[in-house]
Structure formats: C-alpha cells, structure tokens
CSV table of C-alpha atoms in Angstrom, one decimal:
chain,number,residue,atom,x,y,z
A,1,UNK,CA,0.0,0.0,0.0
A,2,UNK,CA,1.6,3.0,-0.9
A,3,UNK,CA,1.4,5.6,1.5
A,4,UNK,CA,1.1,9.3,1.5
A,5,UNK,CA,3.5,12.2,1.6
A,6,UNK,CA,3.5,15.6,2.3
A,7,UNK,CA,5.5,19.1,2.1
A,8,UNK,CA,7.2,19.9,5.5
A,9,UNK,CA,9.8,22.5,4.4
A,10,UNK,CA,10.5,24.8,1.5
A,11,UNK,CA,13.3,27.4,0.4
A,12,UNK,CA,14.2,29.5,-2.5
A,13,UNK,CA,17.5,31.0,-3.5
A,14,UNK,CA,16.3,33.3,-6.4
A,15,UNK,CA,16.2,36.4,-8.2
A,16,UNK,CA,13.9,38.1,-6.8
A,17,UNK,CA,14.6,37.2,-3.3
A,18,UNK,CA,16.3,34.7,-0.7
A,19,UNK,CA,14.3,32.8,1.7
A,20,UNK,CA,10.7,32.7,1.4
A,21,UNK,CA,9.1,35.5,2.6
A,22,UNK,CA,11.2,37.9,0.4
A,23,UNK,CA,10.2,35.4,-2.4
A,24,UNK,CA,7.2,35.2,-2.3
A,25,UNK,CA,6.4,39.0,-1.3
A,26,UNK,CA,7.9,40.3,-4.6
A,27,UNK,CA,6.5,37.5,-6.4
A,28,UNK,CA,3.1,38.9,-5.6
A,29,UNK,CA,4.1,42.2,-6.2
A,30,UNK,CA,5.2,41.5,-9.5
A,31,UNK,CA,8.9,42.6,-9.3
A,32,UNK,CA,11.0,41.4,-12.4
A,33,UNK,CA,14.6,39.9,-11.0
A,34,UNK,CA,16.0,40.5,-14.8
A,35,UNK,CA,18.4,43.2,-15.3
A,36,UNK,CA,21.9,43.8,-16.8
A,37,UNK,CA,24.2,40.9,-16.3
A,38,UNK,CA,27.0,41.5,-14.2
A,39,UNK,CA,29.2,38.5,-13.5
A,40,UNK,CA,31.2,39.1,-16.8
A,41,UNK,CA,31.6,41.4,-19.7
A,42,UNK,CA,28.6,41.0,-22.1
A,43,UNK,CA,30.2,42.9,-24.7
A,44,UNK,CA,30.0,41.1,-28.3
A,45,UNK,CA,26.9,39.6,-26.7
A,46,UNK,CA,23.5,39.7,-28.6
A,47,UNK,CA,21.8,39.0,-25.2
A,48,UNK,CA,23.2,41.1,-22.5
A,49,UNK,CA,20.3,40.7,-19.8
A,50,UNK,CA,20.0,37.6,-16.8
A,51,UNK,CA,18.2,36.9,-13.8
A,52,UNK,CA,20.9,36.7,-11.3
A,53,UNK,CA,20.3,36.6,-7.5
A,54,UNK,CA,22.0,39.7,-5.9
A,55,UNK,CA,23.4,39.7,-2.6
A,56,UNK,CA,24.1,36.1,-2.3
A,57,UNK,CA,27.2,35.5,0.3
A,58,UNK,CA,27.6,31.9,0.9
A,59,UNK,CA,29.7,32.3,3.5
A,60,UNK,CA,26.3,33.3,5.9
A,61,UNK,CA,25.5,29.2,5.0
A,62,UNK,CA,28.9,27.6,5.3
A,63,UNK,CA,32.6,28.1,5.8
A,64,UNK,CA,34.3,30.2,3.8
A,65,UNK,CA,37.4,27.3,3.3
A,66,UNK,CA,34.8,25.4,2.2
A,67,UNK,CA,32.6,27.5,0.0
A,68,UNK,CA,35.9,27.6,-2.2
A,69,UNK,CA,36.0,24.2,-3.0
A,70,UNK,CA,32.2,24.4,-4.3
A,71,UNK,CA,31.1,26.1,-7.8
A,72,UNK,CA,28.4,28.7,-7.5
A,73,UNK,CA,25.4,26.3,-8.3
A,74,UNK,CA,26.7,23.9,-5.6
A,75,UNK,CA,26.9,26.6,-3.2
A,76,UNK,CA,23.1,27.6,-4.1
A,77,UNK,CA,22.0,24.1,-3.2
A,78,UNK,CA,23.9,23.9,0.1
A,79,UNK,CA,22.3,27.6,1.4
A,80,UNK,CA,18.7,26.2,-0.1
A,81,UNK,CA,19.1,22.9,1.5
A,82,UNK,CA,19.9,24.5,4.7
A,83,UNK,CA,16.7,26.9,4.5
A,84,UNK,CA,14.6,24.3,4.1
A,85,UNK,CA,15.7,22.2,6.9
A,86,UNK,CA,16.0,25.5,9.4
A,87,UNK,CA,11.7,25.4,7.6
A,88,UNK,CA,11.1,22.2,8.8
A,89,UNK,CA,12.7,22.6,12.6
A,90,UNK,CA,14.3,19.3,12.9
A,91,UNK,CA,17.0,17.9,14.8
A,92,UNK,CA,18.6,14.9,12.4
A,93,UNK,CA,19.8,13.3,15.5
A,94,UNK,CA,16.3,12.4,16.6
A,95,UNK,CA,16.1,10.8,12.8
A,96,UNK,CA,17.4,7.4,11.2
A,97,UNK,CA,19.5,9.1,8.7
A,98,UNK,CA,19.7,6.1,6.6
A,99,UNK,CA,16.2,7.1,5.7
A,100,UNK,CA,16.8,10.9,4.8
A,101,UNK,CA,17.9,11.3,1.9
A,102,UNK,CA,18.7,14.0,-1.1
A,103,UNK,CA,17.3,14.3,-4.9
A,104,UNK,CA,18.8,17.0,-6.4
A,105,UNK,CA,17.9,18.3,-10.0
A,106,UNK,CA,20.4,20.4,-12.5
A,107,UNK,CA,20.9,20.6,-16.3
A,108,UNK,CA,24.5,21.6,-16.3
A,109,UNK,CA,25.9,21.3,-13.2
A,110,UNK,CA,29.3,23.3,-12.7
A,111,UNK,CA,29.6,25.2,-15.8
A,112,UNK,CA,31.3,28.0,-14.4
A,113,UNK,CA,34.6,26.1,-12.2
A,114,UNK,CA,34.5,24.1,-15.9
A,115,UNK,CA,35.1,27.3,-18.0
A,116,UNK,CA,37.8,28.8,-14.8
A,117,UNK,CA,39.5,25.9,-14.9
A,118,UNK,CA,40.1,25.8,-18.9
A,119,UNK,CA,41.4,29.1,-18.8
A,120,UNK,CA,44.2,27.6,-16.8
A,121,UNK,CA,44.8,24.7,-18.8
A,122,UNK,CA,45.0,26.9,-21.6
A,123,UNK,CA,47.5,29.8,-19.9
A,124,UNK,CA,49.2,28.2,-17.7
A,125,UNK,CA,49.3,24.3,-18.2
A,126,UNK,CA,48.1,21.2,-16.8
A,127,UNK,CA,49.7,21.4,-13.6
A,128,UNK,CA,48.3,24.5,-12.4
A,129,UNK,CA,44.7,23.0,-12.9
A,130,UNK,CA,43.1,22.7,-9.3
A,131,UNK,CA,42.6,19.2,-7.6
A,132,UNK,CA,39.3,20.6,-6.9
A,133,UNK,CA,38.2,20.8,-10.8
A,134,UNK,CA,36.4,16.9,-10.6
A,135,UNK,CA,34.9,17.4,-7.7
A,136,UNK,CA,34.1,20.7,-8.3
A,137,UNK,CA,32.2,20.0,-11.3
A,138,UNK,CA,30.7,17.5,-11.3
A,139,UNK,CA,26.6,17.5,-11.5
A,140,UNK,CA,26.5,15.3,-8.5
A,141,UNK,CA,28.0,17.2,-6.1
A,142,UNK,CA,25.4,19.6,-5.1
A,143,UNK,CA,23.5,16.4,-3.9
A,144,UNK,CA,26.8,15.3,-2.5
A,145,UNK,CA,27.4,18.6,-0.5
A,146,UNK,CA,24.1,18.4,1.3
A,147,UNK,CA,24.1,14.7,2.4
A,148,UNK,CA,27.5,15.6,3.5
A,149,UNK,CA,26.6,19.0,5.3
A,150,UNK,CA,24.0,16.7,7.5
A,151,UNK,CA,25.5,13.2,7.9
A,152,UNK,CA,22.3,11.8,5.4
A,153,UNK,CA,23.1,8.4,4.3
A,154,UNK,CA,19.6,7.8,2.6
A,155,UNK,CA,19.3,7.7,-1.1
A,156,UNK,CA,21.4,10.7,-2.7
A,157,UNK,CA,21.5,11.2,-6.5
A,158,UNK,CA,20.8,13.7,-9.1
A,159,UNK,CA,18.5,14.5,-11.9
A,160,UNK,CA,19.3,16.0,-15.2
A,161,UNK,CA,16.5,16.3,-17.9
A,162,UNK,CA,17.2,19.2,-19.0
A,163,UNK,CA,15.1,22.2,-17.6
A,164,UNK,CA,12.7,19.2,-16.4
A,165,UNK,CA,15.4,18.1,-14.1
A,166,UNK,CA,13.9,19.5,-10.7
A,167,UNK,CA,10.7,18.3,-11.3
A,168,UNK,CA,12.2,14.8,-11.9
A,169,UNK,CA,13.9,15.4,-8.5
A,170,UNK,CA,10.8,16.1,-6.6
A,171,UNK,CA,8.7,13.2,-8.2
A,172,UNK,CA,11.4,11.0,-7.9
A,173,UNK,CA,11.5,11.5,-4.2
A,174,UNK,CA,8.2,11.1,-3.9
A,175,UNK,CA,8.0,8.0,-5.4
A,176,UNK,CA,10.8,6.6,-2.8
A,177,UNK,CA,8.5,7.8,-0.2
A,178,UNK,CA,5.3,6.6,-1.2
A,179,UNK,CA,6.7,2.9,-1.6
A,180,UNK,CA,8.5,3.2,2.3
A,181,UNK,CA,12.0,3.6,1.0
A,182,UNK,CA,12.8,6.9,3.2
A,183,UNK,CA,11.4,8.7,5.9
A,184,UNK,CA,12.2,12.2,4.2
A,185,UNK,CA,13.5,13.9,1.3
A,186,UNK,CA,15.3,17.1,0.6
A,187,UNK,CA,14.9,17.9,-3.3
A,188,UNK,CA,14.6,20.2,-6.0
A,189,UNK,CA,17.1,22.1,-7.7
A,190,UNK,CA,20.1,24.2,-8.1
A,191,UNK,CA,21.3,26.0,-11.2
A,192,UNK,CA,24.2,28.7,-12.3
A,193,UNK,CA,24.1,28.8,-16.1
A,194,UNK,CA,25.0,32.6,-16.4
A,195,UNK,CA,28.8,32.4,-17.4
A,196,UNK,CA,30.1,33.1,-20.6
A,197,UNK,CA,30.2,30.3,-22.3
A,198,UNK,CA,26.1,29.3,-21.6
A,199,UNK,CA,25.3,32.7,-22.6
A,200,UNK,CA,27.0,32.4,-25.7
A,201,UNK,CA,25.8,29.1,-26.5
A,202,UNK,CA,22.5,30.1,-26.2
A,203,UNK,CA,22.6,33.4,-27.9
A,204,UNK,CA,24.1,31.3,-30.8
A,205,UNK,CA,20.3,29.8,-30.6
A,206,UNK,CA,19.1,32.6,-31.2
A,207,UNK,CA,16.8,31.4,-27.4
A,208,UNK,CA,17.2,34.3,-25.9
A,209,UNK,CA,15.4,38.0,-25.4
A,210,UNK,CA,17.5,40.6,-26.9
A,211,UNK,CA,15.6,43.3,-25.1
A,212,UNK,CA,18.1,44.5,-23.5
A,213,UNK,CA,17.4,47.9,-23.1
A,214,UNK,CA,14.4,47.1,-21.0
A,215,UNK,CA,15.6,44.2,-19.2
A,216,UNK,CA,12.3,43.9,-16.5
A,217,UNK,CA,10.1,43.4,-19.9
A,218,UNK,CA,12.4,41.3,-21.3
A,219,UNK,CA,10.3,38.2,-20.0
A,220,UNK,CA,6.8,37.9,-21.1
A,221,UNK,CA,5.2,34.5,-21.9
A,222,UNK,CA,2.2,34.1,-23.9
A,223,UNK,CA,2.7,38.0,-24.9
A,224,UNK,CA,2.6,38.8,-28.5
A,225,UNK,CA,5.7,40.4,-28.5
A,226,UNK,CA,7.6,37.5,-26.8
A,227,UNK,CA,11.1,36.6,-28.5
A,228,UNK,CA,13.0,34.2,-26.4
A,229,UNK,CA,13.7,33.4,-22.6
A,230,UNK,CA,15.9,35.2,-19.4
A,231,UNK,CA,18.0,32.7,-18.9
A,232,UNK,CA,18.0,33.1,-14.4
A,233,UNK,CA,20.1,31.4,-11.5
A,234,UNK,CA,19.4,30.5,-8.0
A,235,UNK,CA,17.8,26.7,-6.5
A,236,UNK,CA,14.0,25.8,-4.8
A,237,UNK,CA,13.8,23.0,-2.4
A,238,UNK,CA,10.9,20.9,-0.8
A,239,UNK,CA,11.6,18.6,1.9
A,240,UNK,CA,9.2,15.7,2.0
A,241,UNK,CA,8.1,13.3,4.7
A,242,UNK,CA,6.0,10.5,5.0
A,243,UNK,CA,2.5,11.5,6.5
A,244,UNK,CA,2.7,9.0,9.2
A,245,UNK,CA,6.1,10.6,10.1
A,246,UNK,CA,5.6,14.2,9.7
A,247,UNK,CA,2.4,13.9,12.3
A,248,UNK,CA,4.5,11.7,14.8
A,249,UNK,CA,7.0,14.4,14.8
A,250,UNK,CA,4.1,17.2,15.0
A,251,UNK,CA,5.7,18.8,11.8
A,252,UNK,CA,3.9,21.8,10.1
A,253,UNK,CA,2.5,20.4,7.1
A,254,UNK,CA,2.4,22.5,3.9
A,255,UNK,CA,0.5,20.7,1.3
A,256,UNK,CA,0.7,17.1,0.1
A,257,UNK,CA,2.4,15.5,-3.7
A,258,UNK,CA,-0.3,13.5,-4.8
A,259,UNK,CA,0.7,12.8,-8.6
A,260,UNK,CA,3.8,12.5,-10.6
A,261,UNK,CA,4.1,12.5,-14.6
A,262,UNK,CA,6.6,11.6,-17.0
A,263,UNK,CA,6.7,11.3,-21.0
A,264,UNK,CA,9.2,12.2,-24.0
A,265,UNK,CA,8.4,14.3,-27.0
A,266,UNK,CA,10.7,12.0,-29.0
A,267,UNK,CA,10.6,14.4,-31.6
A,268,UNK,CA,13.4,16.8,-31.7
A,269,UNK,CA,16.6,18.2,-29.9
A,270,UNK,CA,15.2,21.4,-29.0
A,271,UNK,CA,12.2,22.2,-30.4
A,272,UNK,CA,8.3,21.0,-28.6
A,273,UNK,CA,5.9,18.6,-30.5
A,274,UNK,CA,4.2,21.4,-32.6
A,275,UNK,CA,1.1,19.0,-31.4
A,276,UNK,CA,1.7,19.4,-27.7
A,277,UNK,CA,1.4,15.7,-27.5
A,278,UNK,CA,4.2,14.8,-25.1
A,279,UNK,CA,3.6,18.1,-22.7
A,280,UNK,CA,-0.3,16.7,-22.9
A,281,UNK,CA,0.6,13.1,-22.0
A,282,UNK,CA,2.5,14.3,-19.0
A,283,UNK,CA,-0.2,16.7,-17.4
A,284,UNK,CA,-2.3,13.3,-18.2
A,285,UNK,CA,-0.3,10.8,-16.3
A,286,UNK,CA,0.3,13.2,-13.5
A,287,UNK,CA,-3.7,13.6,-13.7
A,288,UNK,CA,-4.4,9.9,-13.4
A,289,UNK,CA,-1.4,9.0,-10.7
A,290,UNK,CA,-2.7,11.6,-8.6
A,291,UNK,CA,-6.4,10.6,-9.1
A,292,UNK,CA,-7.6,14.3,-9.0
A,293,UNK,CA,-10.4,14.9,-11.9
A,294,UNK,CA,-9.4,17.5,-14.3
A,295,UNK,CA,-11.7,20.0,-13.0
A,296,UNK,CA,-10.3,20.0,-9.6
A,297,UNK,CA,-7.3,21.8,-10.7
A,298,UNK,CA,-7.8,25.2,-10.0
A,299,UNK,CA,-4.1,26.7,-11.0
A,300,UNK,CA,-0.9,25.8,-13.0
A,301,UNK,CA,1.7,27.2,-12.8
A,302,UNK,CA,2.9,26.7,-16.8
A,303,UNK,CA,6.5,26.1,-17.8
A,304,UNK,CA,5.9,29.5,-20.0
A,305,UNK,CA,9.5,30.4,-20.7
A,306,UNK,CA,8.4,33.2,-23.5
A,307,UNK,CA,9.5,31.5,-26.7
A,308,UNK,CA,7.5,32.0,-29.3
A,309,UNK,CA,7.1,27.9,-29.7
A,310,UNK,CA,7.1,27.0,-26.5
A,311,UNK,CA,3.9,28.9,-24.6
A,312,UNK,CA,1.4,28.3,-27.9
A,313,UNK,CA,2.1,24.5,-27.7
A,314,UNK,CA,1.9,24.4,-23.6
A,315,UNK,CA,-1.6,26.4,-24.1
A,316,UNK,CA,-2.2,24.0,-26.5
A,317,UNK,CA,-1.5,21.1,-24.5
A,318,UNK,CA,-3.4,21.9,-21.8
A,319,UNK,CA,-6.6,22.5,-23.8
A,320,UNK,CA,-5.9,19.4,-25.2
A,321,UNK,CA,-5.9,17.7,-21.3
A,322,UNK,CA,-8.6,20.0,-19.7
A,323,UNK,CA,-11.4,20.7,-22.6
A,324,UNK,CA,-13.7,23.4,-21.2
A,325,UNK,CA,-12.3,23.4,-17.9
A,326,UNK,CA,-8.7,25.3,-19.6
A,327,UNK,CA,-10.6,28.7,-19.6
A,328,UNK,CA,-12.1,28.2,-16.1
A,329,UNK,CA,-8.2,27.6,-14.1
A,330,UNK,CA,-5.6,29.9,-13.9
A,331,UNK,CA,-2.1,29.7,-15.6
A,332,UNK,CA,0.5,31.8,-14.3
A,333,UNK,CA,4.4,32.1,-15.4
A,334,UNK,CA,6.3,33.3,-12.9
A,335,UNK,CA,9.2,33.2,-15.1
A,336,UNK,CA,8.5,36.8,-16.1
A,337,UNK,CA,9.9,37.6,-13.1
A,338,UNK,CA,12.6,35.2,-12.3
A,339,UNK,CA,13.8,34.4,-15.4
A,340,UNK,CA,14.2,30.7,-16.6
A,341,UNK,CA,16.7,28.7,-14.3
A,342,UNK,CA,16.8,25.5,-16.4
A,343,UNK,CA,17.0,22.6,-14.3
A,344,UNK,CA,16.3,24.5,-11.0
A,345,UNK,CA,13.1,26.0,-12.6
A,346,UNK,CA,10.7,23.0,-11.4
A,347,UNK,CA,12.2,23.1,-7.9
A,348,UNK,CA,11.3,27.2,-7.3
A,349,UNK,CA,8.3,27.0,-8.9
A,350,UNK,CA,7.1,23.9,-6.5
A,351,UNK,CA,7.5,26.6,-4.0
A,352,UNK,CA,5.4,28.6,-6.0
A,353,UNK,CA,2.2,26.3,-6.3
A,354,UNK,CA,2.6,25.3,-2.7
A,355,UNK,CA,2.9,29.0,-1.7
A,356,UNK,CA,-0.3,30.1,-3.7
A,357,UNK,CA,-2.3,26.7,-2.0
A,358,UNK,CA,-1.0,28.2,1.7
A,359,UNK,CA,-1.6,32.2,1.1
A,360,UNK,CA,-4.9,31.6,-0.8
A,361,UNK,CA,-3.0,33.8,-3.7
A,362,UNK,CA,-1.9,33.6,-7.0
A,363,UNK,CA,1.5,35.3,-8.4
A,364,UNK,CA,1.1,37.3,-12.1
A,365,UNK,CA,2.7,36.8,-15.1
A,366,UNK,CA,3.3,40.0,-15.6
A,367,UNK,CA,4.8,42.1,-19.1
A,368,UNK,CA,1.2,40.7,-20.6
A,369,UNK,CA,0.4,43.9,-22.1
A,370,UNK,CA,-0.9,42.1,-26.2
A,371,UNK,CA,-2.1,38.5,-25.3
A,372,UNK,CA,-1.3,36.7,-28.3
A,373,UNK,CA,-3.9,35.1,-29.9
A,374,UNK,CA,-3.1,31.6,-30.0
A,375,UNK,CA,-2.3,31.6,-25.9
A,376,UNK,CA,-5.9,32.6,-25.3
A,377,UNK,CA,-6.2,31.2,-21.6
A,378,UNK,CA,-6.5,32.7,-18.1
A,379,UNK,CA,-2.9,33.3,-17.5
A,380,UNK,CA,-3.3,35.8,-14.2
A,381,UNK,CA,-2.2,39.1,-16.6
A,382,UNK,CA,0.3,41.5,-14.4
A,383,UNK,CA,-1.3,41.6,-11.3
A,384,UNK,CA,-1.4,38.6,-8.6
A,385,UNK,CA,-5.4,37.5,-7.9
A,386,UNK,CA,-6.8,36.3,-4.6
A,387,UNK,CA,-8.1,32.9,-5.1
A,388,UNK,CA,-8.5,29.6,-3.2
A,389,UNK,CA,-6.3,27.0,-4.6
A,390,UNK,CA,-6.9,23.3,-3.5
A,391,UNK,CA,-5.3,21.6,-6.3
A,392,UNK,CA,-2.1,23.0,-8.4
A,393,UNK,CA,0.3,21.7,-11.2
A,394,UNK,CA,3.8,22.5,-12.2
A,395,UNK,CA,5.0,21.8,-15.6
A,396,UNK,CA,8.5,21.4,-16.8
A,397,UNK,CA,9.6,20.9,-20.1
A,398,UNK,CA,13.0,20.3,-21.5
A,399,UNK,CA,15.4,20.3,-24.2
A,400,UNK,CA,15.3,16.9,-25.4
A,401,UNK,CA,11.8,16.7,-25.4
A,402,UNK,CA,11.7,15.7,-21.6
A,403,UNK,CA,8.4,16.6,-20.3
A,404,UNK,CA,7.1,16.3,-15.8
A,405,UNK,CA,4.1,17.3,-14.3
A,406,UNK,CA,3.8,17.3,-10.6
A,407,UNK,CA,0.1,17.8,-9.2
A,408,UNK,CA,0.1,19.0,-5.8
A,409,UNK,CA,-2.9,19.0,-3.1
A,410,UNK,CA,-4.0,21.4,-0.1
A,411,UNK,CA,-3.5,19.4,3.2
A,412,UNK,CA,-7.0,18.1,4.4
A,413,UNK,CA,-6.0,15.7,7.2
C-alpha cells in the first residue's frame, strides 16, 4: 500500500529574493529579477540581460574554506538545503539518517569552475589546474554537499533532464517515499548557467530576449511580443516526509504530492511537438497518478519560458488535457519575473504552487500587455489574484523533449 507524503519545508535561492518571505512578497508584487548581467563582460553579446540573484554570500551558509572548493550552483544548493531544513525545525539526531535522503535536479551542473579551470589549462598548463576541478564539477555534487553537510546516508542522486530536471527530482523522491523507502526527502534544484560560455551558446540559438534595453520586460510569456527566454540562477527546495512521520514528529504540514508525470516528446533536440502531444501526455499521467479529476485543478503554474514555440504549444496542450475546464483555471508564469533557471526551474516553482495553495493567492505573469492570440487562456495578466487554490500543477519541459508534471494538493488531514 503506498502511502502518502507531504511538504514539510521549502526554500528559494532566487532572483527576486532569498528565503521565502522575500520570495514570495515580490513574487506577488510582480517585481522582475532580470536586469543587466554582471558576472562578466557582455560585450559582443546579442543577449546582455539575466536573472541573477544579488546579494548572495555563501559564506552566511557555510565556511568560507569550504565554500571555495564548491562552484556557484553547488553553493546555491547547500544555502537552499539548509533553509529548508531551518523550515522544517528538525533535529537529524532524533532521525534514522539512513532514511533521509537527497534528490537533487540540475541541467548543467558546474559550468562556471568548468570554463575557470580551462582558462588555466589553456594559460598556464596542466599542472596548475586545481585538484578541486572533478569534484568541483561534477553534477553530483550539489547532492553530495548536502548529504554531507548533515551526515544523510539515505538515497542521494541527481537529476538531469534538461530544464525538467527538478521536477524529476521532486517526483522521484516522492515515489521513494510513497513505496516506504525513506522517511524524508530534501529535493529540487540548483542552477548557475550565467557564465560566458552558456550565454553564448544560447545566444548562438538565437533562445534568448534581446531586449536589452528594458531588461524587467524582457520576460513575457504568452505576450505577442515575446522573442525568447531570461536565462536566471538560484535553487528551490521541498523537503518531503512521510505523513505518518511528519504527524508523529508534529511537523507543520504545507500541502501534500499527490501525482507524478513523465513522457518524451521524441521528436526533436530542441524544439516541442508542434502538437503538444508529449507536454499533454505528462499533465495526463500526473492527472491519473494523482487521481484528482481535471476539473479539480484550479491553478498551473505553466512552464511559459516566452518563446515563441514553446507557450502556444503548452496552451495548447493543456486545452488538449482539460477541454472546457482550460478557460475556467488559472495559468501563471512566474518566469517573467525570475527568469528561466533551467533545471532548478521546477524546484522554485514547487515553491510557488505550494505558496499560492497556503496564502490563498496567485503570483502574475506580468509584461502581458498584447495576449497573443493563440495563448488565449486565463494566465493571471500583471497583477497577482486572490483565489483559493486546493489543487495545483507545475510543468516542466526540456530540451530533449523531456516533459514532468507534478500535481500537488491542499492538506486536508
């Protein structure tokens, strides 16, 4: 019998704001995190604008010896993880730590120690590379880091799908708990993509806004006038528990997972099904794991990145999955304000639907000004709406054709 699981603990490391309140609060207020880059020299650049999350020390979440030997995305996942777990008040020596364990999603991992360290080779040889580079680098090792930081010995791995990758993170860990293989969870995502070699590679695409004289309009999905996606920064976390051990602990219980969906486009390297098939299949099989009807879904928040492509085939999709009841829920994006943090996307935006389910309010997408015609659904235009949410879903789509839906639930005992 599988049994249930719930949300005990969130974070967010992001653009607009670190820790939840500040989160959440400009979230709601519709403030745009997207401005001029600043952690290199965008000259040459045709897209000169990211969503990077200012003020972010990590030595306020761990030793400054140590936070040297970490790149940037593993020190986001190390501050997240330990926000959530401050969240969740627990004291892992009261715990089997065999059965905590750590799901962490990220589509490129340590991009930025990777292009330091070639620099080196390049100028100064192979023996001046750092022993740290590996371990450094390697995807794994956000996941690593947090186990580490709390003596977890429960499963520990990470996702990468692409820009799916934290939702795969968070389903994934669900799945162990439902089946009884863990007691809790700390997953979600960590990403630090802006360097210069991922901004030019995507600026080769051509995926990105070039609007970059008005960088807080830059992100706009389902907006006529939408030409390509922020690329943003930062890591969201959940921490989930077994029901039956979050009440015997008297844990505060957010919300609960209730369904999980996978499927593949299997139709091209970048580009969606221009049929919305694989994004439809996913909300489906999410639908039926979680056994909510489609007309108990009252918001989702949409993977909306503000390609052209992209947000007509996810409005598409979900008419396809919902019939009628697409014009009656709302979608938001709240990637017009944090930008698009590939594979740590899912994991904020978890926070999100869990956020508006809790505070009985929905965040905007704002920069909506000229709907375009073929995105013609509710999608919560500029300012945030006051609305009871009992049942929300988070997509996540990525390169490769990945496609997860996670269907979340308002807490009822």
């Amino acid at each position: 019998m599988l049994t249930r699981v719930v949300i005990t603990g969130l974070s967010a490391i992001s653009p607009v704001g670190i820790g939840i309140e500040p989160f959440w609060s400009n979230l709601v207020d519709g403030k745009s995190g997207v401005c001029p880059v600043t952690r290199f020299d965008t000259e040459g650049y045709s897209t000169r604008i990211g969503a990077e999350v200012k003020d972010f020390s990590p030595e306020n979440f761990m030793d400054k010896k140590e936070a040297r030997r970490m790149d940037r995305f593993t020190q986001f996942a190390v501050a997240g993880a330990q926000l959530a777990v401050t969240d969740i008040g627990i004291d892992f020596d009261t715990v089997d730590r065999d059965r905590v364990g750590v799901i962490l999603g990220t589509g490129i991992g340590g991009l930025e120690t990777l292009e330091d360290q070639h620099k080196v080779l390049l100028n100064k040889g192979p023996g001046r590379v750092s022993p740290f580079f590996i371990p450094m680098m390697i995807a794994n090792m956000g996941a690593a880091q947090v186990a580490i930081s709390y003596g977890l010995r429960g499963c520990n791995l990470v996702t990468t799908s692409a820009c799916a990758s934290s939702n795969n993170a968070i389903g994934d860990s669900f799945r162990l708990l439902q089946r009884g293989h863990a007691d809790i969870m700390i997953c979600g995502g960590s990403e630090a993509p802006i360097t210069p070699m991922a901004m030019a590679g995507f600026c080769s695409m051509k995926a990105m806004s070039t609007r970059n004289d008005d960088p807080e309009k830059a992100s706009r999905p389902f907006d006529s006038a939408r030409d390509g996606f922020v690329i943003g920064e930062g890591a969201g976390f959940l921490v989930l528990e077994r029901l039956e051990h979050a009440v015997k602990r008297g844990a505060r219980i957010y919300g609960e997972v209730v369904g999980y969906g996978m499927s593949c486009d299997a139709y091209h390297i970048v580009a969606p099904d221009p049929e919305g098939k694989g994004s439809a299949l996913s909300m489906a099989l999410a639908l039926k794991d979680s056994g909510v009807a489609p007309e108990e879904v009252d918001y989702i928040n949409a993977h909306g990145t503000s390609t052209p492509l992209g947000d007509k085939f996810e409005t598409m999709a979900i008419k396809q999955v919902f019939g009628d009841h697409a014009y009656k829920l709302a979608v938001s994006s709240t990637k017009s304000m944090t930008g698009h943090l590939l594979g740590a996307a899912g994991g904020l935006e978890a926070v999100v639907c869990i956020m508006a389910m809790n505070r009985g309010v929905i965040p905007p997408t704002i920069n909506l000004e000229n709907p375009d015609p073929e995105c013609d659904l509710d999608y919560v235009p500029n300012k945030a709406r006051k609305a009871g949410v009992r049942v929300a879903m988070s997509n996540s789509f990525g390169f490769g054709g990945h496609n997860v839906t996670l269907v979340f639930k308002k807490f009822a005992g």
